[in-house]
Structure formats: structure tokens, C-alpha cells
Amino acid sequence: MNLDPTLNADLHCHSVISDGTLTPEALAERAKAGGVQLWALTDHDEIGGQARAIAAARANGMAYLTGTEISVTFAGRVVHIVGLGFDHESAEMIEGLRATRGGREARAREMAASLAQVGIHGAFEGALKYVGNPELISRTHFARFLVDSGHCSDVPEVFRRFLTEGKPGFVEHRWATLKNAVGWITRAGGIAVIAHPGRYDFTPTEEYALITEFMAHGGRGIEVVTGSHTTAEFEQYANTALEFGLLASRGSDFHCPEESRIALGTLPALQARLTPVWAELADRIHQ
Ligand code: AMP
Ligand code: MN
Ligand code: MN
Ligand code: MN
């Protein structure tokens, strides 16, 4: 397999096992239809879908890397760390992710109580109707409830008016530490990647602190071409990857056919001047 930057790799998406609406099998078929050659399913804080994804990739003749997207608290903010190519039977990682998921239900009940204060009732039960994995009730499920119950016209409006810092429905939460998230991935034989760096409201100094601390813990990659970045950010983070000597990754962050702007496999290719993360994971690919 040719592992150069032009490979159609899509190494970031979500299934019903976290906050996506499709099964791993349906996602594999969409990835195949989108021309994906190397795929990874990266459910939030959960690797329970990996065995199904490996089998579904094989059934579609696609190469596969194991994946997850870990929620991390860094400097009082939430940062997402994608793990790729790890052993999905790693006991340390399974236990660490289980602990990271813990507390989501209590948080969701507090979110619902906060929404009730502004007159939106029944949000916990409402969100639960969209949840595929009882341990993974997320803001996305609340967002789908708020749209379908007529409180907002679409998901972006939900995140402008609710569920984010300072707005009704927001509840502060402590996720994994950066050190633990990077450690679990790395010790299980994988590579840790900073997800969608352009999405955090960091100053240049804060971003520098994130990248240097991430690398000090053994992190090696950064998403450059992602559905969460603008075209200008594709260039900005390509330069960041080169400046810090980070491996570059590419992924749509696909969640749902109705909500996602970017279909699996359809983003521009990674820039030729970058070293792709998959070039360093050749021996971790499931064929
Ligand atoms: P949680 O892990 O429960 O905090 O939920 C975070 C999820 O909410 C993310 O993974 C996204 O899927 C979704 N999300 C967060 N912010 C936005 C936004 N501005 N627009 C759409 N979806 C968002
Ligand atoms: Mn999500
Ligand atoms: Mn994310
Ligand atoms: Mn994601």
C-alpha cells in the first residue's frame, strides 16, 4: 500500500457508539463509497466499536487503523486527542476510557436542570432517545433533541444559544488529563494526534503550550486537513506540523448525513510537503 500524503485516508468519524447516527457497518460502506482507502472510526472516549469497524473495513476491502477521540481538560478548556493504531484490547486504555466516560450521566442531568431554568423541560429524557450507548450521553444528543422539539432550527444554532460556556445547559466537567490520554494511546502502540487545533479559542501562547506539553508526553501528530478547518487553516496547521516536526492527519469528523458538511473521503488531500501519520503506522494497519 502506498502510504504517501495523497492516500485517501479518513481517520476521524463517529458512530452510534458515541454521537454519530450511523452504525460502524453503515459508516464503512459510506467511507468505501467516498473512495476512502484507509479508514479509522474514532468514537468519543469509547473503543467498543473497534472490532466491528475492523470487520466492516475488511468486508469493504478497506485498510483500517484503530481509533478513538479522547476528551481532555487542558488549562481549564476541553481539547480532543485522537488516538490511532493502538491495540484496542489494551486493558489500561479500556479502563482509562471507562473512567473518562463516567460522570456523563450526572453531567447530563445537570445540563437538563439548567435548561429547565430557561423553560426547556424534559431535556434529559429527550436527549436519551437519541443515545446509542447509555454511557455516552453527549451534548450532541441534547442538540438533536433541541432541534427536533422545535427550540432551535439546526445544530449550529443550538451551540450558539445553548450548551456552551456561559449559555443555558452548559455544565463544567473534568475529562482525562493530557498526560493520561497521550500515555494510554502511546503505551498501547498507537500515535496520539491533536484533533482539529483550529477549533480551540487559544491564543498563540496557549496553543504553543498545548503543543509543547503534548509532545513532552509523547504526542506525535496533529490534524491538518479536517472537516473542522477552513482552507486557510489547512495551510496554517500544515506550517505548524512542519515547525514542530509533527506527523499530519486527515479526517472528516463525520457524525450524521444531515448534520455533517463533509462526506467521508471527500476532503482535499494532505499537502505533499507533510509527513502523514499513516506513514509511521504501516505495521498497525488492518488489511
Ligand atoms: P460532549 O463530549 O458531550 O461535550 O459533546 C461534544 C460534541 O458536541 C462534539 O464532539 C461535537 O460533536 C458537538 N459539538 C460541539 N460544538 C459544536 C458546534 N459548535 N457545532 C456542532 N456540534 C458541536
Ligand atoms: Mn462529536
Ligand atoms: Mn472533536
Ligand atoms: Mn470528532
mmCIF file of C-alpha atoms and ligand atoms in Angstrom:
data_model
loop_
_atom_site.group_PDB
_atom_site.id
_atom_site.type_symbol
_atom_site.label_atom_id
_atom_site.label_comp_id
_atom_site.label_asym_id
_atom_site.label_seq_id
_atom_site.Cartn_x
_atom_site.Cartn_y
_atom_site.Cartn_z
ATOM 1 C CA MET A 1 0.000 0.000 0.000
ATOM 2 C CA ASN A 2 1.271 3.433 -0.993
ATOM 3 C CA LEU A 3 1.470 5.481 2.220
ATOM 4 C CA ASP A 4 2.266 8.888 0.717
ATOM 5 C CA PRO A 5 0.321 12.090 1.554
ATOM 6 C CA THR A 6 -2.085 11.634 -1.378
ATOM 7 C CA LEU A 7 -3.614 8.462 0.128
ATOM 8 C CA ASN A 8 -7.356 8.893 0.662
ATOM 9 C CA ALA A 9 -7.237 8.388 4.418
ATOM 10 C CA ASP A 10 -10.211 9.412 6.584
ATOM 11 C CA LEU A 11 -9.088 8.996 10.182
ATOM 12 C CA HIS A 12 -11.851 10.762 12.142
ATOM 13 C CA CYS A 13 -15.574 9.936 12.338
ATOM 14 C CA HIS A 14 -18.260 8.879 14.819
ATOM 15 C CA SER A 15 -20.795 6.046 15.013
ATOM 16 C CA VAL A 16 -23.843 5.344 17.216
ATOM 17 C CA ILE A 17 -21.349 4.080 19.797
ATOM 18 C CA SER A 18 -20.681 7.767 20.573
ATOM 19 C CA ASP A 19 -22.539 10.713 18.998
ATOM 20 C CA GLY A 20 -22.853 9.659 15.351
ATOM 21 C CA THR A 21 -26.126 8.399 13.882
ATOM 22 C CA LEU A 22 -24.797 5.527 11.727
ATOM 23 C CA THR A 23 -23.534 2.066 12.700
ATOM 24 C CA PRO A 24 -19.867 1.151 12.119
ATOM 25 C CA GLU A 25 -21.052 -1.049 9.220
ATOM 26 C CA ALA A 26 -23.002 1.788 7.549
ATOM 27 C CA LEU A 27 -20.044 4.153 8.019
ATOM 28 C CA ALA A 28 -17.688 1.637 6.401
ATOM 29 C CA GLU A 29 -19.959 1.498 3.357
ATOM 30 C CA ARG A 30 -20.084 5.300 3.125
ATOM 31 C CA ALA A 31 -16.308 5.516 3.503
ATOM 32 C CA LYS A 32 -15.890 2.989 0.696
ATOM 33 C CA ALA A 33 -18.352 4.918 -1.489
ATOM 34 C CA GLY A 34 -16.369 8.114 -0.795
ATOM 35 C CA GLY A 35 -13.185 6.462 -2.106
ATOM 36 C CA VAL A 36 -11.544 6.033 1.313
ATOM 37 C CA GLN A 37 -8.515 3.721 1.150
ATOM 38 C CA LEU A 38 -7.535 3.875 4.826
ATOM 39 C CA TRP A 39 -10.228 4.389 7.447
ATOM 40 C CA ALA A 40 -10.460 4.863 11.236
ATOM 41 C CA LEU A 41 -13.581 5.046 13.427
ATOM 42 C CA THR A 42 -12.824 7.463 16.295
ATOM 43 C CA ASP A 43 -15.752 7.394 18.725
ATOM 44 C CA HIS A 44 -15.531 9.795 21.680
ATOM 45 C CA ASP A 45 -13.998 8.164 24.795
ATOM 46 C CA GLU A 46 -15.006 4.689 23.602
ATOM 47 C CA ILE A 47 -13.394 1.844 21.648
ATOM 48 C CA GLY A 48 -16.302 -0.607 21.906
ATOM 49 C CA GLY A 49 -16.920 -0.309 18.144
ATOM 50 C CA GLN A 50 -13.401 -1.194 17.015
ATOM 51 C CA ALA A 51 -13.868 -4.924 16.410
ATOM 52 C CA ARG A 52 -16.973 -4.207 14.294
ATOM 53 C CA ALA A 53 -15.136 -1.465 12.380
ATOM 54 C CA ILE A 54 -12.175 -3.738 11.642
ATOM 55 C CA ALA A 55 -14.544 -6.409 10.283
ATOM 56 C CA ALA A 56 -16.598 -3.880 8.298
ATOM 57 C CA ALA A 57 -13.467 -2.344 6.753
ATOM 58 C CA ARG A 58 -12.291 -5.797 5.715
ATOM 59 C CA ALA A 59 -15.693 -6.632 4.224
ATOM 60 C CA ASN A 60 -15.407 -3.481 2.095
ATOM 61 C CA GLY A 61 -11.764 -4.087 1.079
ATOM 62 C CA MET A 62 -10.530 -1.014 3.002
ATOM 63 C CA ALA A 63 -7.406 -0.780 5.121
ATOM 64 C CA TYR A 64 -8.098 0.170 8.748
ATOM 65 C CA LEU A 65 -6.406 1.815 11.739
ATOM 66 C CA THR A 66 -7.963 1.578 15.214
ATOM 67 C CA GLY A 67 -9.152 4.936 16.523
ATOM 68 C CA THR A 68 -10.691 6.967 19.309
ATOM 69 C CA GLU A 69 -11.123 10.651 20.238
ATOM 70 C CA ILE A 70 -10.402 11.325 23.915
ATOM 71 C CA SER A 71 -11.904 14.308 25.782
ATOM 72 C CA VAL A 72 -9.161 16.090 27.741
ATOM 73 C CA THR A 73 -9.217 19.033 30.150
ATOM 74 C CA PHE A 74 -6.238 21.300 29.409
ATOM 75 C CA ALA A 75 -5.795 24.720 31.017
ATOM 76 C CA GLY A 76 -9.456 24.707 32.030
ATOM 77 C CA ARG A 77 -10.673 24.005 28.483
ATOM 78 C CA VAL A 78 -11.696 20.915 26.526
ATOM 79 C CA VAL A 79 -9.216 19.589 23.979
ATOM 80 C CA HIS A 80 -9.732 16.453 21.892
ATOM 81 C CA ILE A 81 -6.903 13.966 21.342
ATOM 82 C CA VAL A 82 -7.298 11.371 18.586
ATOM 83 C CA GLY A 83 -5.550 8.031 19.075
ATOM 84 C CA LEU A 84 -4.664 5.920 16.027
ATOM 85 C CA GLY A 85 -3.214 2.444 15.516
ATOM 86 C CA PHE A 86 -3.288 1.311 19.166
ATOM 87 C CA ASP A 87 -4.070 -2.178 20.481
ATOM 88 C CA HIS A 88 -7.837 -1.997 21.028
ATOM 89 C CA GLU A 89 -7.593 -4.716 23.683
ATOM 90 C CA SER A 90 -5.239 -2.656 25.872
ATOM 91 C CA ALA A 91 -6.618 -3.026 29.424
ATOM 92 C CA GLU A 92 -5.103 0.300 30.504
ATOM 93 C CA MET A 93 -6.801 2.133 27.669
ATOM 94 C CA ILE A 94 -10.180 0.388 28.147
ATOM 95 C CA GLU A 95 -10.119 1.255 31.873
ATOM 96 C CA GLY A 96 -8.946 4.841 31.278
ATOM 97 C CA LEU A 97 -11.718 5.466 28.750
ATOM 98 C CA ARG A 98 -14.307 3.905 31.059
ATOM 99 C CA ALA A 99 -13.266 6.371 33.784
ATOM 100 C CA THR A 100 -13.387 9.257 31.282
ATOM 101 C CA ARG A 101 -16.973 8.322 30.292
ATOM 102 C CA GLY A 102 -18.034 8.083 33.936
ATOM 103 C CA GLY A 103 -19.862 11.166 35.080
ATOM 104 C CA ARG A 104 -21.535 11.834 31.708
ATOM 105 C CA GLU A 105 -24.946 10.827 33.052
ATOM 106 C CA ALA A 106 -24.701 13.079 36.134
ATOM 107 C CA ARG A 107 -23.472 15.897 33.879
ATOM 108 C CA ALA A 108 -26.430 15.328 31.535
ATOM 109 C CA ARG A 109 -28.899 15.555 34.430
ATOM 110 C CA GLU A 110 -27.318 18.877 35.456
ATOM 111 C CA MET A 111 -27.489 20.090 31.846
ATOM 112 C CA ALA A 112 -31.204 19.250 31.797
ATOM 113 C CA ALA A 113 -31.754 21.084 35.108
ATOM 114 C CA SER A 114 -30.010 24.143 33.663
ATOM 115 C CA LEU A 115 -32.202 24.018 30.528
ATOM 116 C CA ALA A 116 -35.328 23.660 32.705
ATOM 117 C CA GLN A 117 -34.452 27.010 34.295
ATOM 118 C CA VAL A 118 -34.984 28.668 30.919
ATOM 119 C CA GLY A 119 -38.250 26.803 30.343
ATOM 120 C CA ILE A 120 -36.982 23.799 28.361
ATOM 121 C CA HIS A 121 -38.350 20.773 30.193
ATOM 122 C CA GLY A 122 -37.727 17.052 29.750
ATOM 123 C CA ALA A 123 -34.323 17.519 28.073
ATOM 124 C CA PHE A 124 -32.662 14.568 29.814
ATOM 125 C CA GLU A 125 -35.341 12.100 28.685
ATOM 126 C CA GLY A 126 -35.498 13.882 25.336
ATOM 127 C CA ALA A 127 -31.751 13.579 24.692
ATOM 128 C CA LEU A 128 -31.731 9.963 25.867
ATOM 129 C CA LYS A 129 -33.976 8.997 22.924
ATOM 130 C CA TYR A 130 -31.063 9.741 20.565
ATOM 131 C CA VAL A 131 -28.406 7.915 22.574
ATOM 132 C CA GLY A 132 -26.985 4.670 21.158
ATOM 133 C CA ASN A 133 -24.631 3.950 24.079
ATOM 134 C CA PRO A 134 -26.027 4.623 27.576
ATOM 135 C CA GLU A 135 -22.532 5.505 28.845
ATOM 136 C CA LEU A 136 -22.117 8.173 26.218
ATOM 137 C CA ILE A 137 -24.830 10.775 26.501
ATOM 138 C CA SER A 138 -23.271 13.902 24.942
ATOM 139 C CA ARG A 139 -24.096 17.495 24.064
ATOM 140 C CA THR A 140 -24.783 16.307 20.509
ATOM 141 C CA HIS A 141 -27.756 14.266 21.755
ATOM 142 C CA PHE A 142 -29.118 17.333 23.578
ATOM 143 C CA ALA A 143 -28.613 19.326 20.383
ATOM 144 C CA ARG A 144 -30.682 16.815 18.357
ATOM 145 C CA PHE A 145 -33.440 16.977 20.986
ATOM 146 C CA LEU A 146 -33.454 20.818 20.909
ATOM 147 C CA VAL A 147 -33.782 20.811 17.110
ATOM 148 C CA ASP A 148 -36.420 18.076 16.845
ATOM 149 C CA SER A 149 -38.517 19.639 19.639
ATOM 150 C CA GLY A 150 -38.530 22.963 17.788
ATOM 151 C CA HIS A 151 -36.399 25.019 20.207
ATOM 152 C CA CYS A 152 -33.749 25.613 17.525
ATOM 153 C CA SER A 153 -33.760 25.304 13.761
ATOM 154 C CA ASP A 154 -30.441 23.471 13.425
ATOM 155 C CA VAL A 155 -27.483 22.096 15.416
ATOM 156 C CA PRO A 156 -25.163 25.095 14.880
ATOM 157 C CA GLU A 157 -27.913 27.344 16.326
ATOM 158 C CA VAL A 158 -28.075 25.084 19.398
ATOM 159 C CA PHE A 159 -24.358 25.581 20.066
ATOM 160 C CA ARG A 160 -24.704 29.359 19.574
ATOM 161 C CA ARG A 161 -27.581 29.684 22.078
ATOM 162 C CA PHE A 162 -27.156 26.725 24.457
ATOM 163 C CA LEU A 163 -24.743 24.101 25.863
ATOM 164 C CA THR A 164 -21.592 26.243 25.564
ATOM 165 C CA GLU A 165 -19.778 28.273 28.208
ATOM 166 C CA GLY A 166 -21.970 30.990 29.702
ATOM 167 C CA LYS A 167 -25.156 29.684 27.993
ATOM 168 C CA PRO A 168 -28.065 27.650 29.424
ATOM 169 C CA GLY A 169 -27.335 23.925 29.523
ATOM 170 C CA PHE A 170 -23.578 24.287 29.959
ATOM 171 C CA VAL A 171 -22.030 22.252 32.767
ATOM 172 C CA GLU A 172 -18.327 22.358 33.594
ATOM 173 C CA HIS A 173 -16.768 18.875 33.534
ATOM 174 C CA ARG A 174 -13.357 17.330 34.229
ATOM 175 C CA TRP A 175 -12.196 14.973 31.485
ATOM 176 C CA ALA A 176 -8.943 12.983 31.152
ATOM 177 C CA THR A 177 -5.588 14.706 31.614
ATOM 178 C CA LEU A 178 -3.436 15.351 28.540
ATOM 179 C CA LYS A 179 -0.705 13.198 30.070
ATOM 180 C CA ASN A 180 -3.025 10.224 30.624
ATOM 181 C CA ALA A 181 -4.720 10.407 27.215
ATOM 182 C CA VAL A 182 -1.406 10.553 25.343
ATOM 183 C CA GLY A 183 0.046 7.860 27.628
ATOM 184 C CA TRP A 184 -2.820 5.376 27.113
ATOM 185 C CA ILE A 185 -2.574 5.692 23.328
ATOM 186 C CA THR A 186 1.216 5.570 23.159
ATOM 187 C CA ARG A 187 1.665 2.658 25.575
ATOM 188 C CA ALA A 188 -0.916 0.688 23.543
ATOM 189 C CA GLY A 189 1.350 1.072 20.483
ATOM 190 C CA GLY A 190 -0.541 3.934 18.835
ATOM 191 C CA ILE A 191 0.109 7.559 17.936
ATOM 192 C CA ALA A 192 -1.636 10.485 19.690
ATOM 193 C CA VAL A 193 -2.842 13.327 17.444
ATOM 194 C CA ILE A 194 -4.196 16.775 18.431
ATOM 195 C CA ALA A 195 -7.721 16.897 16.941
ATOM 196 C CA HIS A 196 -8.914 19.987 14.988
ATOM 197 C CA PRO A 197 -6.487 22.514 16.576
ATOM 198 C CA GLY A 198 -8.232 25.363 14.763
ATOM 199 C CA ARG A 199 -11.393 24.821 16.797
ATOM 200 C CA TYR A 200 -9.997 25.857 20.166
ATOM 201 C CA ASP A 201 -10.133 29.510 21.102
ATOM 202 C CA PHE A 202 -6.497 29.512 22.177
ATOM 203 C CA THR A 203 -4.135 32.448 21.964
ATOM 204 C CA PRO A 204 -0.845 31.659 20.140
ATOM 205 C CA THR A 205 0.828 31.312 23.557
ATOM 206 C CA GLU A 206 -1.814 28.852 24.796
ATOM 207 C CA GLU A 207 -1.574 26.855 21.572
ATOM 208 C CA TYR A 208 2.216 26.711 21.916
ATOM 209 C CA ALA A 209 1.780 25.439 25.494
ATOM 210 C CA LEU A 210 -0.659 22.746 24.328
ATOM 211 C CA ILE A 211 1.643 21.520 21.553
ATOM 212 C CA THR A 212 4.824 21.527 23.638
ATOM 213 C CA GLU A 213 3.179 19.794 26.615
ATOM 214 C CA PHE A 214 1.521 17.274 24.265
ATOM 215 C CA MET A 215 4.900 16.472 22.674
ATOM 216 C CA ALA A 216 6.614 16.249 26.074
ATOM 217 C CA HIS A 217 4.132 13.479 26.982
ATOM 218 C CA GLY A 218 4.932 11.604 23.747
ATOM 219 C CA GLY A 219 2.285 13.032 21.397
ATOM 220 C CA ARG A 220 3.416 12.990 17.757
ATOM 221 C CA GLY A 221 0.615 14.103 15.444
ATOM 222 C CA ILE A 222 -1.742 16.946 14.553
ATOM 223 C CA GLU A 223 -4.843 17.124 12.355
ATOM 224 C CA VAL A 224 -4.243 19.427 9.409
ATOM 225 C CA VAL A 225 -6.965 18.631 6.871
ATOM 226 C CA THR A 226 -10.188 18.160 8.856
ATOM 227 C CA GLY A 227 -13.859 18.950 8.349
ATOM 228 C CA SER A 228 -13.497 21.398 11.265
ATOM 229 C CA HIS A 229 -10.881 23.583 9.493
ATOM 230 C CA THR A 230 -11.191 26.327 6.905
ATOM 231 C CA THR A 231 -8.996 26.236 3.793
ATOM 232 C CA ALA A 232 -6.768 28.872 5.431
ATOM 233 C CA GLU A 233 -6.399 26.616 8.479
ATOM 234 C CA PHE A 234 -5.287 23.718 6.237
ATOM 235 C CA GLU A 235 -2.259 25.891 5.379
ATOM 236 C CA GLN A 236 -1.783 27.316 8.880
ATOM 237 C CA TYR A 237 -1.661 23.877 10.538
ATOM 238 C CA ALA A 238 0.476 22.379 7.752
ATOM 239 C CA ASN A 239 3.030 25.030 8.742
ATOM 240 C CA THR A 240 2.530 24.182 12.428
ATOM 241 C CA ALA A 241 3.174 20.477 11.679
ATOM 242 C CA LEU A 242 6.428 21.356 9.897
ATOM 243 C CA GLU A 243 7.519 23.858 12.549
ATOM 244 C CA PHE A 244 7.135 21.325 15.392
ATOM 245 C CA GLY A 245 8.062 18.184 13.422
ATOM 246 C CA LEU A 246 4.586 16.686 13.919
ATOM 247 C CA LEU A 247 3.004 13.970 11.772
ATOM 248 C CA ALA A 248 -0.049 15.214 9.873
ATOM 249 C CA SER A 249 -3.511 13.645 9.886
ATOM 250 C CA ARG A 250 -6.657 13.968 7.793
ATOM 251 C CA GLY A 251 -10.282 13.217 8.667
ATOM 252 C CA SER A 252 -13.817 14.425 8.000
ATOM 253 C CA ASP A 253 -15.146 14.260 11.616
ATOM 254 C CA PHE A 254 -18.328 12.881 10.047
ATOM 255 C CA HIS A 255 -21.238 12.395 12.508
ATOM 256 C CA CYS A 256 -24.509 12.287 10.576
ATOM 257 C CA PRO A 257 -25.638 12.655 6.938
ATOM 258 C CA GLU A 258 -27.951 15.588 7.809
ATOM 259 C CA GLU A 259 -25.524 17.442 10.094
ATOM 260 C CA SER A 260 -22.094 16.932 8.528
ATOM 261 C CA ARG A 261 -20.963 19.273 5.769
ATOM 262 C CA ILE A 262 -18.160 16.947 4.700
ATOM 263 C CA ALA A 263 -18.802 13.404 3.475
ATOM 264 C CA LEU A 264 -16.276 10.660 4.289
ATOM 265 C CA GLY A 265 -13.268 10.714 1.962
ATOM 266 C CA THR A 266 -14.052 13.992 0.192
ATOM 267 C CA LEU A 267 -11.658 16.494 1.813
ATOM 268 C CA PRO A 268 -8.611 17.763 -0.123
ATOM 269 C CA ALA A 269 -5.512 15.554 0.132
ATOM 270 C CA LEU A 270 -2.847 16.237 2.707
ATOM 271 C CA GLN A 271 -0.167 18.623 1.427
ATOM 272 C CA ALA A 272 2.772 16.846 -0.259
ATOM 273 C CA ARG A 273 5.321 18.600 1.975
ATOM 274 C CA LEU A 274 3.960 16.873 5.123
ATOM 275 C CA THR A 275 4.766 13.502 6.660
ATOM 276 C CA PRO A 276 1.434 11.698 7.135
ATOM 277 C CA VAL A 277 0.727 9.927 10.408
ATOM 278 C CA TRP A 278 -0.098 6.755 8.452
ATOM 279 C CA ALA A 279 3.485 6.550 7.126
ATOM 280 C CA GLU A 280 4.546 5.798 10.730
ATOM 281 C CA LEU A 281 1.736 3.300 11.352
ATOM 282 C CA ALA A 282 2.347 0.853 8.473
ATOM 283 C CA ASP A 283 2.719 -2.106 10.831
ATOM 284 C CA ARG A 284 -0.521 -1.202 12.691
ATOM 285 C CA ILE A 285 -2.786 -1.287 9.616
ATOM 286 C CA HIS A 286 -5.503 -3.989 9.497
ATOM 287 C CA GLN A 287 -5.878 -5.177 5.890
HETATM 288 P P1 AMP B 1 -19.572 16.496 24.696
HETATM 289 O O1 AMP B 1 -18.463 15.492 24.509
HETATM 290 O O2 AMP B 1 -20.782 15.916 25.356
HETATM 291 O O3 AMP B 1 -19.088 17.770 25.348
HETATM 292 O O4 AMP B 1 -20.092 16.895 23.234
HETATM 293 C C1 AMP B 1 -19.185 17.429 22.299
HETATM 294 C C2 AMP B 1 -19.721 17.199 20.899
HETATM 295 O O5 AMP B 1 -20.656 18.219 20.583
HETATM 296 C C3 AMP B 1 -18.633 17.329 19.841
HETATM 297 O O6 AMP B 1 -17.960 16.126 19.665
HETATM 298 C C4 AMP B 1 -19.425 17.697 18.615
HETATM 299 O O7 AMP B 1 -19.959 16.544 18.025
HETATM 300 C C5 AMP B 1 -20.577 18.511 19.196
HETATM 301 N N1 AMP B 1 -20.310 19.971 19.077
HETATM 302 C C6 AMP B 1 -19.612 20.750 19.916
HETATM 303 N N2 AMP B 1 -19.618 22.045 19.488
HETATM 304 C C7 AMP B 1 -20.337 22.055 18.346
HETATM 305 C C8 AMP B 1 -20.734 23.074 17.413
HETATM 306 N N3 AMP B 1 -20.379 24.350 17.585
HETATM 307 N N4 AMP B 1 -21.471 22.702 16.347
HETATM 308 C C9 AMP B 1 -21.841 21.413 16.171
HETATM 309 N N5 AMP B 1 -21.516 20.419 17.005
HETATM 310 C C10 AMP B 1 -20.777 20.734 18.080
HETATM 311 MN MN MN B 2 -18.921 14.611 18.399
HETATM 312 MN MN MN B 3 -13.686 16.737 18.440
HETATM 313 MN MN MN B 4 -14.829 14.175 16.394
#
